[in-house]
Amino acid sequence: MGEFSQDPKGYYAMLGLSETAEIADIKAAFRTKAKRLHPDINPSPIAAKQFQRLSEAYETLSDTAKRAAYDAKGGRGEKAKAKDPETPRPQKKQEKRASASAQTHGKPKPKPKSSLHEKSSQSSAKPQDTPKDAKSTGTSTPQVCQCGKVTAQPRYIVFDMVAGKGNKVVRRPVAGVFCRTCADRAALKASLITWVAGWWALPDGPKETLKALWNNIKGGRKPEDRNTRLLIRQAMAFRDRGDLTLARGTAEQALVFARTPELRREVDTLLLSLSAHGAKALKTRWDKPGWATAVQLLPVFVLIAWLSVSATLSSPVSLIDLAREGFATIRGNVQTDPVAGDVMRVETPALNLRTGPGRDYQVIEILAKDDSVRITEIVPEEDWVRIEAPSGEQGFVPMSALKPETDLD
């Protein structure tokens, strides 16, 4: 747990205290943090859970017996025992070998004492391993992107790149810590190489190429464990350099990836240590597809368009002709199956409105082309219908001289 090495559940870290804190300090720290974390005051979606864990920590550490059991579980009892001068110190392996040698060949040679300067030189010359995650170090050095910049929203991403050599498929992942801009560039580069070189290995080349392209289009794989620890490390780096508001905003991103109880406990402990500071609203740049997604999908759209055009040009019947035939059929149905109340238009240049259903009847008036008329009666087994003219006059006209009000063409 970083500086709280004997703090198995992070209770001391939640209260921001050391393991030697007095009861009064524990009560004061609890009251201060409870005012900020209470769900009735704090609007954060994780406030209730943080307050519950804070209460659990206070209940354990404020009780003398529970605190002693908690400290013993963390190893403080063994630590205190080792510091007790009356406790026999365990014999080291070198001393055991020296003792055995003395019993066999006499007294061992005294070990030469090294000066303070030599000790400090040896300790400084010892190489220090580069920390891998925030859990093991608590380092204040932030993780940088591939471009060398420090970002509050880094992601560890794995993109796929596939190339075909004969009947062999060569897979090479492209992994690293990226900001959003660098991630889009890496995805586009991996997909471009896969588009060009991935199809040619038979029989698995096309299948593996499609899998790799789909992974890159989705934004790559983001391992949950790696990204949780990456964001914890980044938040701790911001905290150590004094940017506490940005540190809390970065730590809240880690909750999205923290799936195991251990990782969630680490994130909760870190958030509790930052609970006194407001969270900076970080506009997440990873929620929506970027420009690289559209560029990667462009070949797919081009291929679909090419196939559609080829199918249309090679078809013996044009799609436009099929549509016209369909509209003509609809139009014919309207004309041959009129009903009373339908609104029609005059199709002939001049149409005689007669007093009866036949050309022998008297003409009432002459209708012009495109005049709107309404059918009022259908003459059975005849091509004549009674209509109401725009003037209000009613009479008979041939059905073949009318067309639907809406021009389906």
Short mmCIF file of C-alpha atoms in Angstrom, two decimals:
data_model
loop_
_atom_site.label_atom_id
_atom_site.label_comp_id
_atom_site.label_asym_id
_atom_site.label_seq_id
_atom_site.Cartn_x
_atom_site.Cartn_y
_atom_site.Cartn_z
CA MET A 1 0.00 0.00 0.00
CA GLY A 2 2.90 2.37 -0.71
CA GLU A 3 3.91 4.31 2.43
CA PHE A 4 1.36 2.39 4.58
CA SER A 5 3.16 -0.90 4.23
CA GLN A 6 1.51 -2.38 7.32
CA ASP A 7 -1.98 -1.16 6.36
CA PRO A 8 -3.65 -4.25 4.80
CA LYS A 9 -7.03 -2.66 4.05
CA GLY A 10 -5.88 0.93 3.71
CA TYR A 11 -7.69 2.19 6.82
CA TYR A 12 -4.90 4.52 7.89
CA ALA A 13 -4.61 5.80 4.32
CA MET A 14 -8.33 6.52 4.19
CA LEU A 15 -8.03 8.78 7.23
CA GLY A 16 -4.73 10.24 6.07
CA LEU A 17 -2.93 9.16 9.26
CA SER A 18 0.15 7.20 10.22
CA GLU A 19 0.04 3.91 12.11
CA THR A 20 1.06 5.62 15.35
CA ALA A 21 -1.86 8.10 15.33
CA GLU A 22 -3.65 8.74 18.61
CA ILE A 23 -7.36 8.11 19.15
CA ALA A 24 -8.04 11.86 19.19
CA ASP A 25 -6.37 12.24 15.79
CA ILE A 26 -8.45 9.37 14.39
CA LYS A 27 -11.70 10.95 15.59
CA ALA A 28 -10.77 14.37 14.24
CA ALA A 29 -9.79 12.95 10.83
CA PHE A 30 -13.03 10.97 10.64
CA ARG A 31 -15.17 14.03 11.40
CA THR A 32 -13.39 16.11 8.79
CA LYS A 33 -13.70 13.54 6.01
CA ALA A 34 -17.25 12.51 6.96
CA LYS A 35 -18.44 16.09 6.39
CA ARG A 36 -17.14 15.99 2.82
CA LEU A 37 -18.12 12.40 1.94
CA HIS A 38 -21.64 12.17 3.36
CA PRO A 39 -24.04 11.28 0.49
CA ASP A 40 -26.41 14.09 1.51
CA ILE A 41 -23.65 16.64 0.82
CA ASN A 42 -21.36 15.06 -1.75
CA PRO A 43 -23.01 14.64 -5.21
CA SER A 44 -20.38 12.18 -6.43
CA PRO A 45 -21.84 8.79 -7.56
CA ILE A 46 -19.29 6.95 -5.38
CA ALA A 47 -19.81 9.09 -2.27
CA ALA A 48 -22.01 6.50 -0.54
CA LYS A 49 -19.46 3.73 -1.02
CA GLN A 50 -16.58 5.95 0.13
CA PHE A 51 -18.52 7.01 3.23
CA GLN A 52 -19.26 3.36 4.05
CA ARG A 53 -15.58 2.43 3.84
CA LEU A 54 -14.62 5.50 5.88
CA SER A 55 -17.07 4.42 8.59
CA GLU A 56 -15.61 0.91 8.51
CA ALA A 57 -12.10 2.28 8.94
CA TYR A 58 -13.15 4.51 11.85
CA GLU A 59 -15.04 1.68 13.59
CA THR A 60 -11.94 -0.52 13.44
CA LEU A 61 -9.26 2.01 14.41
CA SER A 62 -11.24 3.78 17.15
CA ASP A 63 -11.71 0.51 19.05
CA THR A 64 -8.55 -0.53 20.92
CA ALA A 65 -9.08 -4.28 20.57
CA LYS A 66 -10.07 -4.13 16.90
CA ARG A 67 -7.15 -1.85 16.12
CA ALA A 68 -4.69 -4.20 17.81
CA ALA A 69 -6.05 -7.13 15.80
CA TYR A 70 -5.88 -5.07 12.60
CA ASP A 71 -2.27 -4.02 13.29
CA ALA A 72 -1.31 -7.62 14.06
CA LYS A 73 -2.86 -8.75 10.79
CA GLY A 74 -0.78 -6.16 8.96
CA GLY A 75 2.45 -7.36 10.52
CA ARG A 76 3.15 -4.58 13.00
CA GLY A 77 3.43 -7.09 15.80
CA GLU A 78 6.29 -8.84 14.03
CA LYS A 79 7.89 -5.47 13.30
CA ALA A 80 7.78 -4.44 16.94
CA LYS A 81 9.10 -7.81 18.00
CA ALA A 82 12.09 -7.43 15.71
CA LYS A 83 12.92 -4.05 17.30
CA ASP A 84 12.82 -5.46 20.86
CA PRO A 85 16.48 -5.76 22.07
CA GLU A 86 15.62 -8.75 24.28
CA THR A 87 14.24 -10.72 21.37
CA PRO A 88 16.90 -13.08 19.97
CA ARG A 89 17.88 -11.98 16.48
CA PRO A 90 17.57 -14.73 13.84
CA GLN A 91 20.94 -15.99 12.65
CA LYS A 92 21.78 -15.11 9.05
CA LYS A 93 22.95 -17.65 6.49
CA GLN A 94 26.44 -16.07 6.29
CA GLU A 95 26.82 -16.30 10.07
CA LYS A 96 25.71 -19.92 10.02
CA ARG A 97 28.30 -20.78 7.37
CA ALA A 98 30.98 -18.87 9.30
CA SER A 99 30.04 -20.68 12.51
CA ALA A 100 30.23 -24.05 10.79
CA SER A 101 33.61 -23.13 9.31
CA ALA A 102 34.88 -22.06 12.72
CA GLN A 103 33.89 -25.36 14.23
CA THR A 104 35.75 -27.21 11.50
CA HIS A 105 38.90 -25.10 10.94
CA GLY A 106 39.08 -22.90 13.95
CA LYS A 107 38.04 -19.33 14.44
CA PRO A 108 36.71 -17.44 11.42
CA LYS A 109 38.55 -14.42 10.11
CA PRO A 110 37.00 -11.16 11.31
CA LYS A 111 34.92 -9.44 8.71
CA PRO A 112 36.50 -6.13 7.63
CA LYS A 113 34.48 -3.09 8.56
CA SER A 114 33.51 -0.81 5.72
CA SER A 115 33.59 2.92 6.19
CA LEU A 116 30.52 5.10 6.06
CA HIS A 117 31.73 6.53 2.75
CA GLU A 118 32.02 3.04 1.25
CA LYS A 119 28.54 2.14 2.44
CA SER A 120 27.00 5.20 0.89
CA SER A 121 28.90 4.57 -2.35
CA GLN A 122 27.68 0.99 -2.49
CA SER A 123 24.09 2.00 -1.83
CA SER A 124 24.20 4.73 -4.46
CA ALA A 125 25.83 2.45 -7.00
CA LYS A 126 23.05 -0.11 -6.65
CA PRO A 127 20.73 0.21 -9.67
CA GLN A 128 17.08 1.00 -9.01
CA ASP A 129 14.46 -0.79 -11.00
CA THR A 130 12.00 1.31 -12.97
CA PRO A 131 8.56 1.07 -11.32
CA LYS A 132 5.98 -0.89 -13.26
CA ASP A 133 2.85 0.38 -11.56
CA ALA A 134 1.57 2.69 -8.90
CA LYS A 135 0.97 -0.10 -6.37
CA SER A 136 4.62 -1.03 -6.04
CA THR A 137 6.13 2.47 -6.01
CA GLY A 138 3.94 5.49 -5.39
CA THR A 139 6.36 7.32 -7.64
CA SER A 140 5.80 10.96 -8.48
CA THR A 141 6.94 10.49 -12.08
CA PRO A 142 3.93 10.47 -14.42
CA GLN A 143 3.64 8.06 -17.34
CA VAL A 144 4.23 9.76 -20.69
CA CYS A 145 2.61 9.02 -24.02
CA GLN A 146 4.44 7.74 -27.10
CA CYS A 147 4.82 11.38 -28.19
CA GLY A 148 6.50 12.30 -24.90
CA LYS A 149 3.61 14.32 -23.47
CA VAL A 150 1.96 13.91 -20.07
CA THR A 151 -1.80 13.46 -20.26
CA ALA A 152 -4.51 13.06 -17.64
CA GLN A 153 -6.26 10.44 -19.80
CA PRO A 154 -3.62 7.91 -20.86
CA ARG A 155 -4.61 4.45 -22.02
CA TYR A 156 -2.65 1.27 -22.50
CA ILE A 157 -3.90 -0.11 -25.83
CA VAL A 158 -3.06 -3.13 -27.98
CA PHE A 159 -3.61 -2.86 -31.75
CA ASP A 160 -3.26 -5.81 -34.16
CA MET A 161 -1.13 -5.92 -37.29
CA VAL A 162 -1.25 -8.94 -39.64
CA ALA A 163 0.90 -9.82 -42.64
CA GLY A 164 0.75 -12.88 -44.88
CA LYS A 165 3.82 -14.81 -46.03
CA GLY A 166 2.88 -17.73 -48.25
CA ASN A 167 0.61 -19.92 -46.16
CA LYS A 168 1.81 -18.39 -42.88
CA VAL A 169 0.08 -15.59 -40.98
CA VAL A 170 2.45 -13.27 -39.09
CA ARG A 171 0.77 -11.41 -36.20
CA ARG A 172 2.51 -8.54 -34.50
CA PRO A 173 0.72 -6.53 -31.78
CA VAL A 174 1.35 -2.82 -31.48
CA ALA A 175 1.04 -1.96 -27.76
CA GLY A 176 1.89 1.00 -25.58
CA VAL A 177 0.64 3.98 -23.60
CA PHE A 178 -1.15 6.45 -25.88
CA CYS A 179 -3.00 9.72 -25.76
CA ARG A 180 -6.06 9.87 -28.02
CA THR A 181 -4.23 11.48 -30.95
CA CYS A 182 -1.35 8.99 -30.89
CA ALA A 183 -3.80 6.09 -30.48
CA ASP A 184 -5.63 7.13 -33.67
CA ARG A 185 -2.35 7.32 -35.57
CA ALA A 186 -1.18 3.93 -34.33
CA ALA A 187 -4.54 2.31 -35.20
CA LEU A 188 -4.49 3.80 -38.69
CA LYS A 189 -0.92 2.64 -39.34
CA ALA A 190 -1.61 -0.91 -38.12
CA SER A 191 -4.81 -1.15 -40.19
CA LEU A 192 -3.12 0.20 -43.33
CA ILE A 193 -0.37 -2.42 -43.17
CA THR A 194 -2.98 -5.12 -42.45
CA TRP A 195 -5.14 -4.02 -45.41
CA VAL A 196 -2.17 -4.24 -47.76
CA ALA A 197 -0.36 -7.34 -46.48
CA GLY A 198 -2.80 -9.41 -44.45
CA TRP A 199 -5.00 -11.12 -47.06
CA TRP A 200 -2.44 -13.22 -48.90
CA ALA A 201 -1.78 -16.05 -46.43
CA LEU A 202 -4.20 -18.85 -47.25
CA PRO A 203 -6.37 -20.22 -45.77
CA ASP A 204 -6.28 -18.15 -42.52
CA GLY A 205 -5.15 -14.80 -43.93
CA PRO A 206 -8.57 -13.27 -44.72
CA LYS A 207 -10.07 -14.38 -41.39
CA GLU A 208 -7.18 -13.04 -39.30
CA THR A 209 -7.11 -9.82 -41.32
CA LEU A 210 -10.77 -9.13 -40.65
CA LYS A 211 -10.31 -9.84 -36.93
CA ALA A 212 -7.34 -7.48 -36.73
CA LEU A 213 -9.14 -4.72 -38.64
CA TRP A 214 -12.23 -5.01 -36.45
CA ASN A 215 -10.12 -4.75 -33.28
CA ASN A 216 -8.38 -1.62 -34.60
CA ILE A 217 -11.63 -0.01 -35.76
CA LYS A 218 -13.13 -0.51 -32.27
CA GLY A 219 -10.15 1.30 -30.77
CA GLY A 220 -7.94 -1.65 -29.82
CA ARG A 221 -7.88 -3.79 -26.68
CA LYS A 222 -7.56 -1.97 -23.34
CA PRO A 223 -6.54 -4.47 -20.61
CA GLU A 224 -8.39 -3.57 -17.45
CA ASP A 225 -5.60 -4.39 -14.97
CA ARG A 226 -2.93 -2.42 -16.86
CA ASN A 227 -5.15 0.61 -17.35
CA THR A 228 -6.29 0.68 -13.72
CA ARG A 229 -2.70 0.74 -12.47
CA LEU A 230 -1.71 3.24 -15.15
CA LEU A 231 -4.41 5.69 -14.07
CA ILE A 232 -3.60 5.15 -10.37
CA ARG A 233 0.04 5.97 -11.08
CA GLN A 234 -0.95 9.06 -13.06
CA ALA A 235 -3.26 10.29 -10.29
CA MET A 236 -0.56 9.78 -7.66
CA ALA A 237 1.90 11.73 -9.81
CA PHE A 238 -0.50 14.67 -10.05
CA ARG A 239 -1.12 14.44 -6.30
CA ASP A 240 2.60 14.48 -5.47
CA ARG A 241 3.19 17.59 -7.54
CA GLY A 242 0.27 19.40 -5.90
CA ASP A 243 -2.41 19.23 -8.62
CA LEU A 244 -4.95 17.57 -6.32
CA THR A 245 -8.07 18.45 -8.30
CA LEU A 246 -6.68 16.89 -11.49
CA ALA A 247 -5.44 13.93 -9.46
CA ARG A 248 -8.94 13.15 -8.24
CA GLY A 249 -10.41 13.49 -11.75
CA THR A 250 -7.81 11.05 -13.07
CA ALA A 251 -8.40 8.60 -10.21
CA GLU A 252 -12.13 8.51 -10.92
CA GLN A 253 -11.35 7.28 -14.45
CA ALA A 254 -9.68 4.22 -12.91
CA LEU A 255 -13.06 3.07 -11.54
CA VAL A 256 -14.13 2.22 -15.10
CA PHE A 257 -11.36 -0.38 -15.40
CA ALA A 258 -11.13 -1.64 -11.79
CA ARG A 259 -12.91 -5.02 -11.81
CA THR A 260 -11.19 -7.02 -9.09
CA PRO A 261 -11.75 -6.29 -5.36
CA GLU A 262 -8.05 -5.55 -4.88
CA LEU A 263 -7.96 -2.91 -7.60
CA ARG A 264 -11.21 -1.33 -6.43
CA ARG A 265 -9.80 -1.13 -2.91
CA GLU A 266 -6.71 0.68 -4.21
CA VAL A 267 -8.80 3.17 -6.20
CA ASP A 268 -11.17 3.77 -3.26
CA THR A 269 -8.23 4.38 -0.92
CA LEU A 270 -6.70 6.87 -3.34
CA LEU A 271 -10.03 8.68 -3.81
CA LEU A 272 -10.54 8.89 -0.06
CA SER A 273 -7.13 10.49 0.35
CA LEU A 274 -8.24 13.10 -2.23
CA SER A 275 -11.77 13.53 -0.92
CA ALA A 276 -11.05 16.99 0.48
CA HIS A 277 -10.64 18.36 -3.03
CA GLY A 278 -13.23 18.73 -5.77
CA ALA A 279 -12.97 16.64 -8.93
CA LYS A 280 -12.07 18.40 -12.15
CA ALA A 281 -14.61 17.64 -14.88
CA LEU A 282 -12.55 15.81 -17.48
CA LYS A 283 -14.16 15.60 -20.90
CA THR A 284 -13.42 12.01 -21.83
CA ARG A 285 -11.87 11.79 -25.28
CA TRP A 286 -12.32 8.02 -25.53
CA ASP A 287 -16.13 7.75 -25.58
CA LYS A 288 -16.79 8.59 -29.24
CA PRO A 289 -15.12 7.23 -32.38
CA GLY A 290 -12.35 9.44 -33.74
CA TRP A 291 -11.25 10.41 -37.21
CA ALA A 292 -9.16 7.23 -37.48
CA THR A 293 -12.32 5.09 -37.28
CA ALA A 294 -13.87 6.88 -40.27
CA VAL A 295 -10.65 6.55 -42.29
CA GLN A 296 -10.39 2.82 -41.51
CA LEU A 297 -14.01 2.27 -42.60
CA LEU A 298 -13.53 4.21 -45.84
CA PRO A 299 -12.29 1.16 -47.85
CA VAL A 300 -15.40 -0.75 -46.71
CA PHE A 301 -17.71 1.99 -48.02
CA VAL A 302 -15.79 2.16 -51.30
CA LEU A 303 -16.07 -1.62 -51.72
CA ILE A 304 -19.84 -1.60 -51.04
CA ALA A 305 -20.38 1.27 -53.49
CA TRP A 306 -18.33 -0.49 -56.19
CA LEU A 307 -20.32 -3.73 -55.75
CA SER A 308 -23.63 -1.82 -55.93
CA VAL A 309 -22.66 0.01 -59.12
CA SER A 310 -21.37 -3.18 -60.71
CA ALA A 311 -24.59 -5.04 -59.89
CA THR A 312 -26.72 -2.22 -61.33
CA LEU A 313 -24.75 -1.96 -64.56
CA SER A 314 -24.66 -5.71 -65.14
CA SER A 315 -28.39 -6.20 -64.46
CA PRO A 316 -30.52 -6.83 -67.62
CA VAL A 317 -33.34 -4.66 -66.20
CA SER A 318 -32.60 -1.21 -64.84
CA LEU A 319 -33.69 -0.42 -61.30
CA ILE A 320 -35.28 2.77 -62.62
CA ASP A 321 -37.34 0.75 -65.09
CA LEU A 322 -38.48 -1.57 -62.32
CA ALA A 323 -39.56 1.43 -60.25
CA ARG A 324 -41.49 2.91 -63.16
CA GLU A 325 -43.26 -0.38 -63.77
CA GLY A 326 -44.22 -0.54 -60.12
CA PHE A 327 -45.60 3.01 -60.15
CA ALA A 328 -47.48 2.28 -63.36
CA THR A 329 -49.10 -0.73 -61.72
CA ILE A 330 -50.15 1.36 -58.74
CA ARG A 331 -51.46 4.05 -61.00
CA GLY A 332 -53.44 1.51 -63.06
CA ASN A 333 -55.00 0.12 -59.91
CA VAL A 334 -56.15 3.57 -58.90
CA GLN A 335 -57.66 4.26 -62.30
CA THR A 336 -59.47 0.93 -62.67
CA ASP A 337 -60.71 0.73 -59.10
CA PRO A 338 -62.11 4.20 -58.30
CA VAL A 339 -64.44 4.75 -55.36
CA ALA A 340 -66.88 7.51 -54.49
CA GLY A 341 -65.08 10.40 -52.83
CA ASP A 342 -61.81 10.06 -54.78
CA VAL A 343 -60.35 13.29 -56.10
CA MET A 344 -59.20 13.09 -59.75
CA ARG A 345 -57.77 15.42 -62.39
CA VAL A 346 -58.93 15.92 -65.97
CA GLU A 347 -56.39 14.35 -68.31
CA THR A 348 -57.76 15.50 -71.73
CA PRO A 349 -57.43 19.09 -73.03
CA ALA A 350 -61.24 19.62 -73.04
CA LEU A 351 -63.76 17.36 -71.32
CA ASN A 352 -67.55 17.61 -71.74
CA LEU A 353 -69.59 17.34 -68.56
CA ARG A 354 -72.89 15.67 -69.57
CA THR A 355 -76.25 15.19 -67.93
CA GLY A 356 -76.07 11.38 -68.29
CA PRO A 357 -73.59 8.50 -68.72
CA GLY A 358 -73.27 8.63 -72.50
CA ARG A 359 -72.21 10.83 -75.36
CA ASP A 360 -75.88 11.32 -76.44
CA TYR A 361 -76.67 13.33 -73.31
CA GLN A 362 -76.60 17.12 -73.19
CA VAL A 363 -73.35 18.97 -72.35
CA ILE A 364 -73.53 21.02 -69.13
CA GLU A 365 -70.09 22.61 -69.30
CA ILE A 366 -66.59 22.00 -70.63
CA LEU A 367 -63.80 21.15 -68.17
CA ALA A 368 -60.18 22.19 -68.77
CA LYS A 369 -57.12 19.94 -68.42
CA ASP A 370 -55.87 19.40 -64.83
CA ASP A 371 -59.15 20.59 -63.30
CA SER A 372 -59.77 18.84 -59.98
CA VAL A 373 -63.02 16.90 -59.73
CA ARG A 374 -64.55 14.62 -57.08
CA ILE A 375 -66.24 11.33 -57.90
CA THR A 376 -69.73 11.11 -56.42
CA GLU A 377 -71.06 7.93 -58.10
CA ILE A 378 -69.70 4.94 -60.05
CA VAL A 379 -71.85 3.70 -62.97
CA PRO A 380 -71.79 -0.14 -62.82
CA GLU A 381 -70.31 -1.90 -65.88
CA GLU A 382 -69.72 1.42 -67.60
CA ASP A 383 -66.71 3.65 -68.16
CA TRP A 384 -68.69 6.62 -66.85
CA VAL A 385 -68.70 8.23 -63.41
CA ARG A 386 -70.69 11.06 -61.86
CA ILE A 387 -68.42 13.90 -60.69
CA GLU A 388 -68.66 17.26 -59.02
CA ALA A 389 -66.95 19.97 -61.08
CA PRO A 390 -64.98 22.92 -59.61
CA SER A 391 -68.04 25.11 -60.38
CA GLY A 392 -70.25 22.88 -58.20
CA GLU A 393 -72.14 21.37 -61.16
CA GLN A 394 -72.59 17.61 -61.14
CA GLY A 395 -72.57 15.45 -64.26
CA PHE A 396 -71.07 12.45 -66.01
CA VAL A 397 -67.66 12.04 -67.72
CA PRO A 398 -65.72 9.01 -69.02
CA MET A 399 -63.44 7.43 -66.40
CA SER A 400 -60.66 7.10 -69.00
CA ALA A 401 -60.49 10.91 -69.23
CA LEU A 402 -59.45 11.20 -65.55
CA LYS A 403 -56.22 10.50 -63.69
CA PRO A 404 -55.32 10.39 -59.97
CA GLU A 405 -54.93 13.69 -58.13
CA THR A 406 -51.30 12.80 -57.18
CA ASP A 407 -48.92 12.34 -60.11
CA LEU A 408 -47.05 9.15 -59.23
CA ASP A 409 -44.44 9.82 -61.88
#
